[in-house]
XYZ file of C-alpha atoms in Angstrom:
321
model
C -15.452 27.665 42.181
C -12.513 26.601 39.973
C -9.583 24.860 41.651
C -6.047 26.221 41.256
C -3.687 23.885 39.371
C -0.751 25.100 41.453
C -2.320 23.679 44.629
C -1.974 20.144 43.252
C 0.689 17.802 44.603
C 2.019 14.288 44.094
C 2.911 11.869 46.881
C 4.501 8.427 46.830
C 5.109 5.508 49.190
C 6.413 1.984 48.702
C 3.921 -0.791 49.337
C 4.207 -3.869 51.518
C 1.576 -5.751 49.498
C 1.407 -4.848 45.790
C -1.895 -3.144 45.038
C -2.767 -2.356 48.660
C -2.690 1.447 48.969
C -0.595 3.147 51.627
C -0.392 6.771 52.700
C 2.236 8.931 51.005
C 5.532 9.219 52.868
C 7.405 11.368 50.328
C 6.281 14.199 48.075
C 7.688 14.931 44.623
C 7.677 18.446 43.143
C 6.271 18.091 39.620
C 5.478 20.380 36.707
C 2.792 18.103 35.265
C 0.612 15.258 36.569
C -1.621 13.208 34.264
C -3.577 10.524 36.134
C -6.105 8.333 34.371
C -8.478 5.584 35.406
C -8.951 3.144 32.534
C -12.367 1.554 32.921
C -13.354 -0.988 30.274
C -17.002 -0.605 29.239
C -18.603 -3.725 27.745
C -21.423 -3.190 25.255
C -24.742 -5.021 25.645
C -25.759 -5.433 21.976
C -28.226 -8.296 22.310
C -31.063 -8.112 19.772
C -34.357 -6.924 21.283
C -36.521 -6.453 18.199
C -35.487 -2.834 17.673
C -33.241 -1.039 15.208
C -30.703 0.054 17.781
C -27.161 -1.038 18.482
C -26.145 -0.660 22.149
C -28.625 -1.153 24.991
C -26.281 -0.824 27.920
C -22.633 -0.578 28.913
C -21.399 -2.814 31.715
C -18.323 -2.036 33.817
C -15.419 -4.298 32.924
C -11.893 -4.429 34.335
C -10.278 -1.344 35.835
C -6.658 -0.170 35.895
C -4.907 3.175 35.825
C -1.916 5.166 34.661
C -0.069 8.098 36.187
C 2.373 10.138 34.119
C 4.320 13.000 35.655
C 7.096 15.379 34.673
C 9.408 17.602 36.648
C 12.873 18.830 37.442
C 15.293 16.302 38.900
C 15.593 16.525 42.669
C 18.430 14.219 43.724
C 16.449 12.603 46.542
C 12.938 11.914 45.206
C 14.127 10.799 41.753
C 15.281 7.609 43.464
C 11.703 6.314 43.595
C 11.098 5.905 39.844
C 14.686 4.667 39.486
C 14.016 1.903 42.010
C 10.697 1.238 40.306
C 12.515 0.399 37.079
C 15.888 -0.882 38.314
C 15.048 -2.710 41.510
C 18.529 -3.939 42.399
C 19.329 -1.177 44.900
C 22.540 -1.224 46.944
C 23.021 1.552 49.514
C 26.344 2.247 51.168
C 27.654 4.835 53.610
C 27.545 5.366 57.358
C 26.368 8.969 57.051
C 25.387 11.478 54.383
C 26.038 11.454 51.573
C 24.780 7.904 51.126
C 25.382 6.192 47.794
C 22.506 4.314 46.120
C 23.392 2.144 43.124
C 20.512 1.053 40.855
C 20.831 -1.844 38.380
C 18.513 -4.425 36.847
C 17.244 -6.973 39.376
C 18.008 -10.481 38.076
C 17.054 -12.715 41.018
C 13.755 -14.141 42.234
C 10.824 -12.991 40.108
C 12.822 -9.966 38.962
C 9.857 -7.799 39.822
C 10.487 -4.257 41.067
C 8.939 -2.631 44.110
C 5.375 -1.354 43.711
C 4.261 2.039 44.977
C 1.139 3.990 45.796
C 0.998 7.292 43.942
C -1.094 10.001 45.591
C -2.700 12.637 43.356
C -4.170 15.594 45.177
C -6.156 17.653 42.673
C -7.632 20.099 45.220
C -11.233 19.060 44.569
C -10.298 15.620 45.911
C -7.469 13.248 46.722
C -6.889 9.867 45.084
C -4.454 7.044 45.588
C -3.270 4.967 42.627
C -1.939 1.720 44.169
C 0.216 -1.031 42.716
C 2.212 1.430 40.590
C 4.861 -0.166 38.383
C 7.045 2.269 36.451
C 7.321 1.726 32.710
C 9.473 4.697 31.717
C 11.852 7.290 33.137
C 13.426 9.748 30.738
C 16.096 12.319 31.600
C 16.765 15.414 29.473
C 19.245 18.228 29.861
C 20.698 21.279 28.139
C 23.461 23.631 29.237
C 21.023 26.500 29.818
C 18.290 24.607 31.664
C 17.549 22.319 34.566
C 17.985 18.567 34.442
C 14.444 17.316 33.867
C 12.662 13.977 33.775
C 9.386 12.408 32.698
C 7.984 9.261 34.327
C 5.183 6.861 33.407
C 3.545 4.279 35.666
C 0.800 1.666 35.296
C -1.406 1.250 38.353
C -4.507 -0.325 39.785
C -7.655 1.808 39.647
C -7.750 4.801 41.947
C -9.410 5.019 45.356
C -10.326 8.100 47.343
C -8.390 8.882 50.517
C -7.891 11.676 52.976
C -5.347 14.246 51.811
C -1.960 13.657 53.456
C 0.107 16.339 55.138
C 2.866 17.350 52.743
C 6.559 17.811 53.406
C 8.721 18.664 50.402
C 12.451 18.350 49.889
C 14.614 21.357 50.720
C 17.247 20.328 48.164
C 17.252 22.424 44.974
C 16.842 20.756 41.572
C 19.915 19.890 39.507
C 21.147 22.144 36.686
C 22.256 21.044 33.238
C 25.475 23.049 33.058
C 26.856 21.161 36.091
C 26.882 17.931 34.108
C 29.971 16.181 32.815
C 29.720 13.830 29.836
C 32.193 11.154 28.834
C 32.190 8.923 25.779
C 34.711 6.064 25.773
C 36.188 7.658 28.897
C 36.910 10.965 27.119
C 35.296 14.108 28.573
C 33.103 15.878 26.029
C 33.636 19.636 26.305
C 31.306 20.309 23.368
C 28.169 18.579 24.625
C 25.092 20.748 23.926
C 22.265 18.557 25.146
C 21.378 14.969 25.866
C 18.777 12.507 27.018
C 18.608 8.997 28.442
C 15.396 6.973 28.605
C 14.924 3.817 30.649
C 11.905 1.766 29.564
C 10.277 -1.357 30.890
C 7.022 -2.848 29.636
C 4.264 -3.356 32.207
C 1.610 -5.929 31.308
C -1.813 -5.855 32.949
C -2.851 -9.414 33.857
C -6.602 -9.664 34.352
C -8.048 -12.895 35.683
C -11.453 -14.364 36.498
C -11.131 -14.077 40.264
C -14.160 -12.101 41.396
C -12.415 -8.727 41.397
C -12.435 -5.857 38.914
C -8.787 -5.025 39.575
C -5.879 -6.694 37.758
C -4.563 -9.904 39.243
C -1.058 -8.540 38.701
C 0.968 -5.856 36.974
C 3.956 -7.641 35.455
C 7.186 -5.809 34.617
C 9.117 -7.008 31.573
C 12.733 -6.534 30.441
C 14.628 -3.236 30.676
C 15.881 -1.248 27.709
C 17.846 2.006 27.627
C 18.246 4.487 24.763
C 19.791 7.900 24.511
C 20.719 10.906 22.408
C 23.372 13.602 22.586
C 24.259 16.615 20.486
C 27.954 17.455 20.210
C 29.821 20.340 18.664
C 31.699 18.652 15.822
C 35.397 19.290 16.393
C 36.672 16.085 14.786
C 35.521 12.763 13.318
C 35.549 10.786 16.583
C 31.786 10.293 16.984
C 31.272 9.608 13.275
C 34.114 7.074 13.253
C 32.696 5.303 16.317
C 29.406 4.962 14.447
C 30.919 3.801 11.152
C 33.279 1.285 12.758
C 30.598 -0.031 15.162
C 32.724 0.758 18.192
C 30.664 0.254 21.329
C 31.924 2.912 23.755
C 30.926 3.626 27.325
C 28.698 6.671 27.892
C 28.520 8.585 31.169
C 26.485 11.596 32.247
C 27.270 12.877 35.764
C 25.602 15.767 37.600
C 27.000 16.913 40.939
C 26.435 19.792 43.362
C 27.194 20.588 46.996
C 29.986 19.250 49.153
C 30.546 17.172 52.273
C 27.340 15.882 53.863
C 25.375 18.100 51.461
C 26.889 16.586 48.330
C 24.328 15.265 45.849
C 24.946 13.629 42.499
C 23.348 11.582 39.760
C 25.489 9.431 37.479
C 24.120 7.548 34.483
C 26.749 4.989 33.494
C 26.410 2.742 30.441
C 29.484 0.591 29.842
C 28.581 -0.584 26.349
C 26.594 1.488 23.855
C 25.790 0.917 20.203
C 25.726 4.170 18.233
C 22.953 3.954 15.630
C 23.309 7.427 14.097
C 25.888 10.220 13.929
C 24.759 12.904 11.498
C 26.789 15.887 10.343
C 24.430 18.845 10.825
C 24.921 22.384 9.524
C 21.821 24.146 10.832
C 23.821 26.698 12.866
C 26.964 28.792 12.438
C 28.949 25.797 13.654
C 28.684 22.120 12.734
C 27.004 19.707 15.125
C 26.902 15.942 15.281
C 23.788 14.529 16.957
C 24.251 10.903 17.996
C 21.702 8.253 18.914
C 22.672 5.238 20.985
C 21.320 2.123 22.673
C 22.815 0.857 25.927
C 23.625 -2.845 25.645
C 23.329 -5.434 28.402
C 26.676 -6.212 30.002
C 28.154 -7.776 33.131
C 29.874 -4.578 34.306
C 26.799 -2.496 35.141
C 25.266 -5.152 37.397
C 24.294 -4.917 41.051
C 24.135 -7.457 43.857
C 21.817 -9.737 41.849
C 24.390 -10.292 39.080
C 23.339 -11.245 35.560
C 23.314 -8.450 32.980
C 22.261 -4.806 33.025
C 22.441 -2.071 30.346
C 22.883 0.754 32.868
C 24.060 1.479 36.377
C 22.716 4.620 38.034
C 24.419 6.020 41.119
C 22.529 8.522 43.248
C 24.180 10.294 46.177
C 22.132 12.143 48.781
C 21.166 12.173 52.454
C 18.450 9.498 52.047
C 19.011 6.478 54.280
C 19.035 2.812 53.283
C 15.672 1.118 52.753
C 13.806 4.246 51.649
C 13.463 3.467 47.955
C 12.963 -0.285 48.080
């Protein structure tokens, strides 16, 4: 019998030892899950007196990837944020707690690793050692705030299906966002996106195991786009004069203990394009920008960071990292 896609689910848990799988403790509503085991097959092409090419394929090293997309829930989105920006500072004596994510610049600089749990109905697999390489946010006024995440992992292992428990908090909507450029609120923002990327290198070694010796996270980079209704020359002038303004996108809902918010703050951005566009009945100006490393958006580990993300919710300290 076929298996229903809608019965799938994704779980996550932080690991004590990188690469050692642990049972899922949180579950993330997703609209797409794409897991993949990447097994290297090594060709045996030794001559044997016959006009053939490949005699056998031998299993080589094994790693994995898990990509997933969904709407932004202001509690579970903290996991991929911590997986990219592992300087996490939580404050507050009660909900809403405030979690501030910046680039970790002390020790090895390596972020927390996670086990991702993919239940695909016909079976259940854990992808351990997950290091996030990308988290992209997108929003429009008439849609939900959405994200896409990418992670590199060790090869999958089978496990018993965990008991699920999903968040009761609704996803965040695009129209509730407030955008500021150089501290000025943008009333004509039509859409936007911010993508945090971090390379993850698979280090394979001759150590008697098929799995990677380590998944190594590299430096962080942040890029973004926004489409504005063109009311004046401000954005174009910022581009032409190489002004490096701050850019903020803030999404908030609820109040009191139920308040939740996500703020993407970039203190110094280089605008690389600002094009006058006449495709509609009104003129637009799409801009493209890169967040630059600075000493304002840092966390407890100091150094430099191109972005500081503040997440407010009822999640207690120590959950994400």
